[in-house]
mmCIF file with all atom_site columns, C-alpha atoms in Angstrom:
data_model
loop_
_atom_site.group_PDB
_atom_site.id
_atom_site.type_symbol
_atom_site.label_atom_id
_atom_site.label_alt_id
_atom_site.label_comp_id
_atom_site.label_asym_id
_atom_site.label_entity_id
_atom_site.label_seq_id
_atom_site.pdbx_PDB_ins_code
_atom_site.Cartn_x
_atom_site.Cartn_y
_atom_site.Cartn_z
_atom_site.occupancy
_atom_site.B_iso_or_equiv
_atom_site.pdbx_formal_charge
_atom_site.auth_seq_id
_atom_site.auth_comp_id
_atom_site.auth_asym_id
_atom_site.auth_atom_id
_atom_site.pdbx_PDB_model_num
ATOM 1   C CA . ALA A 1 1   ? -5.164  96.420  6.962  1.00 85.00 ? 18  ALA A CA 1
ATOM 2   C CA . ARG A 1 2   ? -3.016  99.484  6.379  1.00 93.00 ? 19  ARG A CA 1
ATOM 3   C CA . ALA A 1 3   ? 0.604   99.449  5.255  1.00 95.00 ? 20  ALA A CA 1
ATOM 4   C CA . LEU A 1 4   ? 3.228   102.159 5.652  1.00 95.00 ? 21  LEU A CA 1
ATOM 5   C CA . ARG A 1 5   ? 6.534   101.826 3.825  1.00 96.00 ? 22  ARG A CA 1
ATOM 6   C CA . LEU A 1 6   ? 9.264   103.688 5.686  1.00 94.00 ? 23  LEU A CA 1
ATOM 7   C CA . GLU A 1 7   ? 12.766  104.875 4.814  1.00 90.00 ? 24  GLU A CA 1
ATOM 8   C CA . PRO A 1 8   ? 15.521  103.746 7.208  1.00 90.00 ? 25  PRO A CA 1
ATOM 9   C CA . ASP A 1 9   ? 15.113  106.990 9.190  1.00 89.00 ? 26  ASP A CA 1
ATOM 10  C CA . LEU A 1 10  ? 14.208  106.782 12.877 1.00 88.00 ? 27  LEU A CA 1
ATOM 11  C CA . ASP A 1 11  ? 12.816  110.334 13.053 1.00 91.00 ? 28  ASP A CA 1
ATOM 12  C CA . ALA A 1 12  ? 10.381  109.608 10.209 1.00 92.00 ? 29  ALA A CA 1
ATOM 13  C CA . ALA A 1 13  ? 9.457   106.271 11.800 1.00 93.00 ? 30  ALA A CA 1
ATOM 14  C CA . VAL A 1 14  ? 8.763   107.926 15.175 1.00 94.00 ? 31  VAL A CA 1
ATOM 15  C CA . ALA A 1 15  ? 6.581   110.543 13.449 1.00 96.00 ? 32  ALA A CA 1
ATOM 16  C CA . ALA A 1 16  ? 4.633   107.725 11.741 1.00 95.00 ? 33  ALA A CA 1
ATOM 17  C CA . VAL A 1 17  ? 4.196   105.911 15.089 1.00 95.00 ? 34  VAL A CA 1
ATOM 18  C CA . ASP A 1 18  ? 3.000   109.089 16.786 1.00 96.00 ? 35  ASP A CA 1
ATOM 19  C CA . ALA A 1 19  ? 0.425   109.741 14.036 1.00 97.00 ? 36  ALA A CA 1
ATOM 20  C CA . LEU A 1 20  ? -0.751  106.117 14.078 1.00 97.00 ? 37  LEU A CA 1
ATOM 21  C CA . VAL A 1 21  ? -1.127  105.990 17.857 1.00 97.00 ? 38  VAL A CA 1
ATOM 22  C CA . ALA A 1 22  ? -2.915  109.362 17.921 1.00 97.00 ? 39  ALA A CA 1
ATOM 23  C CA . ASP A 1 23  ? -5.364  107.997 15.330 1.00 97.00 ? 40  ASP A CA 1
ATOM 24  C CA . LEU A 1 24  ? -5.951  104.762 17.307 1.00 96.00 ? 41  LEU A CA 1
ATOM 25  C CA . GLY A 1 25  ? -6.617  106.810 20.436 1.00 96.00 ? 42  GLY A CA 1
ATOM 26  C CA . ALA A 1 26  ? -8.834  109.401 18.745 1.00 96.00 ? 43  ALA A CA 1
ATOM 27  C CA . ARG A 1 27  ? -11.000 106.694 17.197 1.00 95.00 ? 44  ARG A CA 1
ATOM 28  C CA . GLY A 1 28  ? -11.285 104.861 20.542 1.00 94.00 ? 45  GLY A CA 1
ATOM 29  C CA . VAL A 1 29  ? -9.586  101.740 19.172 1.00 94.00 ? 46  VAL A CA 1
ATOM 30  C CA . LEU A 1 30  ? -7.176  101.727 22.136 1.00 95.00 ? 47  LEU A CA 1
ATOM 31  C CA . ASN A 1 31  ? -7.373  103.477 25.495 1.00 95.00 ? 48  ASN A CA 1
ATOM 32  C CA . GLU A 1 32  ? -4.714  105.937 26.667 1.00 94.00 ? 49  GLU A CA 1
ATOM 33  C CA . THR A 1 33  ? -2.601  103.343 28.507 1.00 95.00 ? 50  THR A CA 1
ATOM 34  C CA . ALA A 1 34  ? -2.683  100.930 25.567 1.00 96.00 ? 51  ALA A CA 1
ATOM 35  C CA . CYS A 1 35  ? -1.713  103.768 23.207 1.00 97.00 ? 52  CYS A CA 1
ATOM 36  C CA . LEU A 1 36  ? 1.339   104.543 25.347 1.00 97.00 ? 53  LEU A CA 1
ATOM 37  C CA . ASP A 1 37  ? 2.335   100.860 25.460 1.00 97.00 ? 54  ASP A CA 1
ATOM 38  C CA . VAL A 1 38  ? 1.950   100.539 21.687 1.00 97.00 ? 55  VAL A CA 1
ATOM 39  C CA . ALA A 1 39  ? 3.934   103.733 21.044 1.00 97.00 ? 56  ALA A CA 1
ATOM 40  C CA . ILE A 1 40  ? 6.902   102.556 23.141 1.00 96.00 ? 57  ILE A CA 1
ATOM 41  C CA . ALA A 1 41  ? 6.899   98.979  21.829 1.00 97.00 ? 58  ALA A CA 1
ATOM 42  C CA . LEU A 1 42  ? 6.438   100.029 18.207 1.00 96.00 ? 59  LEU A CA 1
ATOM 43  C CA . ARG A 1 43  ? 9.269   102.566 18.424 1.00 95.00 ? 60  ARG A CA 1
ATOM 44  C CA . GLU A 1 44  ? 11.535  99.787  19.715 1.00 93.00 ? 61  GLU A CA 1
ATOM 45  C CA . ALA A 1 45  ? 10.451  97.412  16.935 1.00 95.00 ? 62  ALA A CA 1
ATOM 46  C CA . LEU A 1 46  ? 11.044  100.053 14.266 1.00 95.00 ? 63  LEU A CA 1
ATOM 47  C CA . ALA A 1 47  ? 14.426  101.043 15.740 1.00 91.00 ? 64  ALA A CA 1
ATOM 48  C CA . ASN A 1 48  ? 15.487  97.373  15.641 1.00 90.00 ? 65  ASN A CA 1
ATOM 49  C CA . ALA A 1 49  ? 14.222  97.003  12.065 1.00 93.00 ? 66  ALA A CA 1
ATOM 50  C CA . ILE A 1 50  ? 16.004  100.159 10.908 1.00 92.00 ? 67  ILE A CA 1
ATOM 51  C CA . PHE A 1 51  ? 19.321  99.899  12.730 1.00 89.00 ? 68  PHE A CA 1
ATOM 52  C CA . HIS A 1 52  ? 19.898  96.149  13.050 1.00 88.00 ? 69  HIS A CA 1
ATOM 53  C CA . GLY A 1 53  ? 17.825  94.846  10.121 1.00 91.00 ? 70  GLY A CA 1
ATOM 54  C CA . THR A 1 54  ? 17.884  97.381  7.321  1.00 93.00 ? 71  THR A CA 1
ATOM 55  C CA . LEU A 1 55  ? 21.230  99.055  8.067  1.00 93.00 ? 72  LEU A CA 1
ATOM 56  C CA . GLU A 1 56  ? 22.869  96.017  9.761  1.00 90.00 ? 73  GLU A CA 1
ATOM 57  C CA . LEU A 1 57  ? 24.413  98.090  12.549 1.00 86.00 ? 74  LEU A CA 1
ATOM 58  C CA . PRO A 1 58  ? 25.480  96.376  15.784 1.00 77.00 ? 75  PRO A CA 1
ATOM 59  C CA . PRO A 1 59  ? 23.562  97.048  19.013 1.00 71.00 ? 76  PRO A CA 1
ATOM 60  C CA . PRO A 1 60  ? 24.591  100.245 20.817 1.00 65.00 ? 77  PRO A CA 1
ATOM 61  C CA . SER A 1 61  ? 26.607  100.177 23.993 1.00 62.00 ? 78  SER A CA 1
ATOM 62  C CA . PHE A 1 62  ? 25.914  102.375 27.006 1.00 59.00 ? 79  PHE A CA 1
ATOM 63  C CA . ASP A 1 63  ? 29.649  102.673 27.640 1.00 65.00 ? 80  ASP A CA 1
ATOM 64  C CA . MET A 1 64  ? 30.482  104.127 24.207 1.00 68.00 ? 81  MET A CA 1
ATOM 65  C CA . ASP A 1 65  ? 32.740  107.140 24.483 1.00 78.00 ? 82  ASP A CA 1
ATOM 66  C CA . ASP A 1 66  ? 32.162  110.220 22.328 1.00 83.00 ? 83  ASP A CA 1
ATOM 67  C CA . GLU A 1 67  ? 34.687  109.109 19.700 1.00 86.00 ? 84  GLU A CA 1
ATOM 68  C CA . VAL A 1 68  ? 33.014  105.715 19.231 1.00 82.00 ? 85  VAL A CA 1
ATOM 69  C CA . ALA A 1 69  ? 29.553  107.319 19.181 1.00 80.00 ? 86  ALA A CA 1
ATOM 70  C CA . GLU A 1 70  ? 30.714  109.716 16.458 1.00 85.00 ? 87  GLU A CA 1
ATOM 71  C CA . ARG A 1 71  ? 32.053  106.800 14.365 1.00 86.00 ? 88  ARG A CA 1
ATOM 72  C CA . VAL A 1 72  ? 28.700  105.012 14.759 1.00 83.00 ? 89  VAL A CA 1
ATOM 73  C CA . ARG A 1 73  ? 26.832  108.164 13.621 1.00 83.00 ? 90  ARG A CA 1
ATOM 74  C CA . ALA A 1 74  ? 29.162  108.501 10.618 1.00 89.00 ? 91  ALA A CA 1
ATOM 75  C CA . GLU A 1 75  ? 28.641  104.841 9.670  1.00 88.00 ? 92  GLU A CA 1
ATOM 76  C CA . LEU A 1 76  ? 24.865  105.282 10.023 1.00 87.00 ? 93  LEU A CA 1
ATOM 77  C CA . ALA A 1 77  ? 24.930  108.239 7.623  1.00 88.00 ? 94  ALA A CA 1
ATOM 78  C CA . SER A 1 78  ? 27.206  106.373 5.231  1.00 92.00 ? 95  SER A CA 1
ATOM 79  C CA . ARG A 1 79  ? 25.018  103.267 5.078  1.00 92.00 ? 96  ARG A CA 1
ATOM 80  C CA . ARG A 1 80  ? 21.889  105.299 4.390  1.00 90.00 ? 97  ARG A CA 1
ATOM 81  C CA . GLY A 1 81  ? 23.580  106.506 1.211  1.00 91.00 ? 98  GLY A CA 1
ATOM 82  C CA . ARG A 1 82  ? 25.030  103.277 -0.186 1.00 93.00 ? 99  ARG A CA 1
ATOM 83  C CA . GLU A 1 83  ? 23.792  99.905  -1.353 1.00 94.00 ? 100 GLU A CA 1
ATOM 84  C CA . PRO A 1 84  ? 22.553  97.459  -0.316 1.00 93.00 ? 101 PRO A CA 1
ATOM 85  C CA . TYR A 1 85  ? 21.295  99.548  2.605  1.00 94.00 ? 102 TYR A CA 1
ATOM 86  C CA . ALA A 1 86  ? 20.010  102.645 0.772  1.00 92.00 ? 103 ALA A CA 1
ATOM 87  C CA . SER A 1 87  ? 17.210  100.881 -1.117 1.00 94.00 ? 104 SER A CA 1
ATOM 88  C CA . ARG A 1 88  ? 15.971  98.792  1.831  1.00 95.00 ? 105 ARG A CA 1
ATOM 89  C CA . ARG A 1 89  ? 12.742  99.775  3.519  1.00 96.00 ? 106 ARG A CA 1
ATOM 90  C CA . VAL A 1 90  ? 10.769  98.911  6.632  1.00 96.00 ? 107 VAL A CA 1
ATOM 91  C CA . THR A 1 91  ? 7.072   98.159  6.233  1.00 97.00 ? 108 THR A CA 1
ATOM 92  C CA . LEU A 1 92  ? 4.571   98.607  9.045  1.00 97.00 ? 109 LEU A CA 1
ATOM 93  C CA . TYR A 1 93  ? 1.231   96.816  8.704  1.00 98.00 ? 110 TYR A CA 1
ATOM 94  C CA . VAL A 1 94  ? -1.682  97.687  10.984 1.00 97.00 ? 111 VAL A CA 1
ATOM 95  C CA . VAL A 1 95  ? -4.473  95.120  11.301 1.00 97.00 ? 112 VAL A CA 1
ATOM 96  C CA . GLU A 1 96  ? -7.447  96.045  13.483 1.00 96.00 ? 113 GLU A CA 1
ATOM 97  C CA . SER A 1 97  ? -10.055 93.565  14.676 1.00 95.00 ? 114 SER A CA 1
ATOM 98  C CA . ASP A 1 98  ? -12.842 93.738  17.241 1.00 94.00 ? 115 ASP A CA 1
ATOM 99  C CA . ALA A 1 99  ? -10.531 92.067  19.775 1.00 95.00 ? 116 ALA A CA 1
ATOM 100 C CA . SER A 1 100 ? -7.084  93.533  19.091 1.00 96.00 ? 117 SER A CA 1
ATOM 101 C CA . VAL A 1 101 ? -4.687  95.601  17.046 1.00 97.00 ? 118 VAL A CA 1
ATOM 102 C CA . ALA A 1 102 ? -1.818  93.750  15.385 1.00 98.00 ? 119 ALA A CA 1
ATOM 103 C CA . LEU A 1 103 ? 1.226   95.700  14.244 1.00 98.00 ? 120 LEU A CA 1
ATOM 104 C CA . VAL A 1 104 ? 3.629   93.910  11.933 1.00 98.00 ? 121 VAL A CA 1
ATOM 105 C CA . VAL A 1 105 ? 7.078   95.365  11.295 1.00 97.00 ? 122 VAL A CA 1
ATOM 106 C CA . GLU A 1 106 ? 9.083   93.892  8.403  1.00 97.00 ? 123 GLU A CA 1
ATOM 107 C CA . ASP A 1 107 ? 12.573  94.828  7.317  1.00 96.00 ? 124 ASP A CA 1
ATOM 108 C CA . GLU A 1 108 ? 14.536  93.904  4.201  1.00 95.00 ? 125 GLU A CA 1
ATOM 109 C CA . GLY A 1 109 ? 17.778  93.023  6.009  1.00 93.00 ? 126 GLY A CA 1
ATOM 110 C CA . PRO A 1 110 ? 19.489  89.626  6.284  1.00 91.00 ? 127 PRO A CA 1
ATOM 111 C CA . GLY A 1 111 ? 17.654  88.561  9.473  1.00 86.00 ? 128 GLY A CA 1
ATOM 112 C CA . TYR A 1 112 ? 18.967  87.210  12.774 1.00 76.00 ? 129 TYR A CA 1
ATOM 113 C CA . ASP A 1 113 ? 18.079  84.739  15.506 1.00 72.00 ? 130 ASP A CA 1
ATOM 114 C CA . PRO A 1 114 ? 15.922  86.625  18.061 1.00 72.00 ? 131 PRO A CA 1
ATOM 115 C CA . SER A 1 115 ? 16.329  83.798  20.591 1.00 72.00 ? 132 SER A CA 1
ATOM 116 C CA . ALA A 1 116 ? 20.078  84.524  20.663 1.00 70.00 ? 133 ALA A CA 1
ATOM 117 C CA . ILE A 1 117 ? 19.511  88.019  22.093 1.00 69.00 ? 134 ILE A CA 1
ATOM 118 C CA . PRO A 1 118 ? 20.358  87.914  25.813 1.00 65.00 ? 135 PRO A CA 1
ATOM 119 C CA . ASP A 1 119 ? 17.751  88.743  28.448 1.00 63.00 ? 136 ASP A CA 1
ATOM 120 C CA . PRO A 1 120 ? 18.874  92.148  29.748 1.00 59.00 ? 137 PRO A CA 1
ATOM 121 C CA . THR A 1 121 ? 17.564  91.353  33.242 1.00 61.00 ? 138 THR A CA 1
ATOM 122 C CA . GLU A 1 122 ? 19.989  88.430  33.592 1.00 64.00 ? 139 GLU A CA 1
ATOM 123 C CA . SER A 1 123 ? 23.004  90.729  33.475 1.00 59.00 ? 140 SER A CA 1
ATOM 124 C CA . PRO A 1 124 ? 24.602  92.443  36.486 1.00 51.00 ? 141 PRO A CA 1
ATOM 125 C CA . SER A 1 125 ? 23.594  95.761  34.912 1.00 49.00 ? 142 SER A CA 1
ATOM 126 C CA . LEU A 1 126 ? 20.671  96.371  32.610 1.00 50.00 ? 143 LEU A CA 1
ATOM 127 C CA . ARG A 1 127 ? 22.321  96.267  29.184 1.00 51.00 ? 144 ARG A CA 1
ATOM 128 C CA . ALA A 1 128 ? 21.282  97.907  25.960 1.00 54.00 ? 145 ALA A CA 1
ATOM 129 C CA . THR A 1 129 ? 21.351  94.565  24.134 1.00 60.00 ? 146 THR A CA 1
ATOM 130 C CA . GLY A 1 130 ? 17.940  92.951  24.431 1.00 70.00 ? 147 GLY A CA 1
ATOM 131 C CA . ARG A 1 131 ? 16.316  95.983  26.050 1.00 77.00 ? 148 ARG A CA 1
ATOM 132 C CA . GLY A 1 132 ? 13.965  96.671  23.121 1.00 85.00 ? 149 GLY A CA 1
ATOM 133 C CA . ILE A 1 133 ? 12.740  93.083  22.901 1.00 86.00 ? 150 ILE A CA 1
ATOM 134 C CA . PHE A 1 134 ? 12.289  93.016  26.684 1.00 88.00 ? 151 PHE A CA 1
ATOM 135 C CA . LEU A 1 135 ? 10.153  96.194  26.515 1.00 91.00 ? 152 LEU A CA 1
ATOM 136 C CA . MET A 1 136 ? 8.091   94.844  23.626 1.00 94.00 ? 153 MET A CA 1
ATOM 137 C CA . ARG A 1 137 ? 7.377   91.621  25.548 1.00 93.00 ? 154 ARG A CA 1
ATOM 138 C CA . GLU A 1 138 ? 6.403   93.531  28.690 1.00 94.00 ? 155 GLU A CA 1
ATOM 139 C CA . LEU A 1 139 ? 4.155   96.110  26.995 1.00 96.00 ? 156 LEU A CA 1
ATOM 140 C CA . MET A 1 140 ? 2.340   94.004  24.408 1.00 97.00 ? 157 MET A CA 1
ATOM 141 C CA . ASP A 1 141 ? -0.098  91.103  24.852 1.00 97.00 ? 158 ASP A CA 1
ATOM 142 C CA . ASP A 1 142 ? 1.680   88.987  22.234 1.00 97.00 ? 159 ASP A CA 1
ATOM 143 C CA . LEU A 1 143 ? 5.021   89.216  20.445 1.00 96.00 ? 160 LEU A CA 1
ATOM 144 C CA . ARG A 1 144 ? 6.125   86.914  17.619 1.00 95.00 ? 161 ARG A CA 1
ATOM 145 C CA . PHE A 1 145 ? 9.262   86.848  15.501 1.00 93.00 ? 162 PHE A CA 1
ATOM 146 C CA . GLU A 1 146 ? 9.130   85.262  12.060 1.00 93.00 ? 163 GLU A CA 1
ATOM 147 C CA . ASP A 1 147 ? 11.172  85.034  8.871  1.00 91.00 ? 164 ASP A CA 1
ATOM 148 C CA . GLU A 1 148 ? 14.525  84.867  10.700 1.00 88.00 ? 165 GLU A CA 1
ATOM 149 C CA . GLY A 1 149 ? 13.739  87.980  12.735 1.00 86.00 ? 166 GLY A CA 1
ATOM 150 C CA . ARG A 1 150 ? 12.853  90.105  9.700  1.00 93.00 ? 167 ARG A CA 1
ATOM 151 C CA . ARG A 1 151 ? 9.199   90.230  10.782 1.00 96.00 ? 168 ARG A CA 1
ATOM 152 C CA . VAL A 1 152 ? 7.912   90.982  14.255 1.00 96.00 ? 169 VAL A CA 1
ATOM 153 C CA . THR A 1 153 ? 4.226   90.982  15.135 1.00 97.00 ? 170 THR A CA 1
ATOM 154 C CA . LEU A 1 154 ? 3.084   92.977  18.157 1.00 98.00 ? 171 LEU A CA 1
ATOM 155 C CA . VAL A 1 155 ? -0.476  92.472  19.396 1.00 98.00 ? 172 VAL A CA 1
ATOM 156 C CA . LYS A 1 156 ? -2.416  94.656  21.813 1.00 97.00 ? 173 LYS A CA 1
ATOM 157 C CA . ARG A 1 157 ? -5.847  93.509  22.939 1.00 96.00 ? 174 ARG A CA 1
ATOM 158 C CA . ARG A 1 158 ? -8.594  96.088  22.907 1.00 92.00 ? 175 ARG A CA 1
ATOM 159 C CA . GLY A 1 159 ? -9.917  96.892  26.360 1.00 75.00 ? 176 GLY A CA 1
ATOM 160 C CA . PRO A 1 160 ? -12.351 99.306  27.968 1.00 63.00 ? 177 PRO A CA 1
ATOM 161 C CA . ALA A 1 161 ? -11.735 102.996 27.318 1.00 53.00 ? 178 ALA A CA 1
#
């Protein structure tokens, strides 16, 4: 198993995902389609861990105006620089087996109830809230939440190249 400890910075997390997925593809651990699925699902899991777990920011809204979006960006920058948020990290564990690749994302936030997140497909319009979890469920072979939502395990079965 490998472990990566990440700052609460989405750009750095995306770079780590891209490097990890490129490695899994180059070594033939996952085929091209599986690599794409893992990249999308893992980005969503890390975004949730960073924004909602580590930094405790509310879910975004598609109908935010520019003023609200600017306040959210300012709060994001502020939280990265003050406690308790500044010292929290997200850890990504990668566990490879002959049958699958398991990716475990853990954050150091207060946790939440993942079952309380609404299904975005049950809304008149596809909402931002729940979209990441929906994508993770659709793209991965297994998805489990543990430790009050602070740990999510994503599993992708290995298939033919």
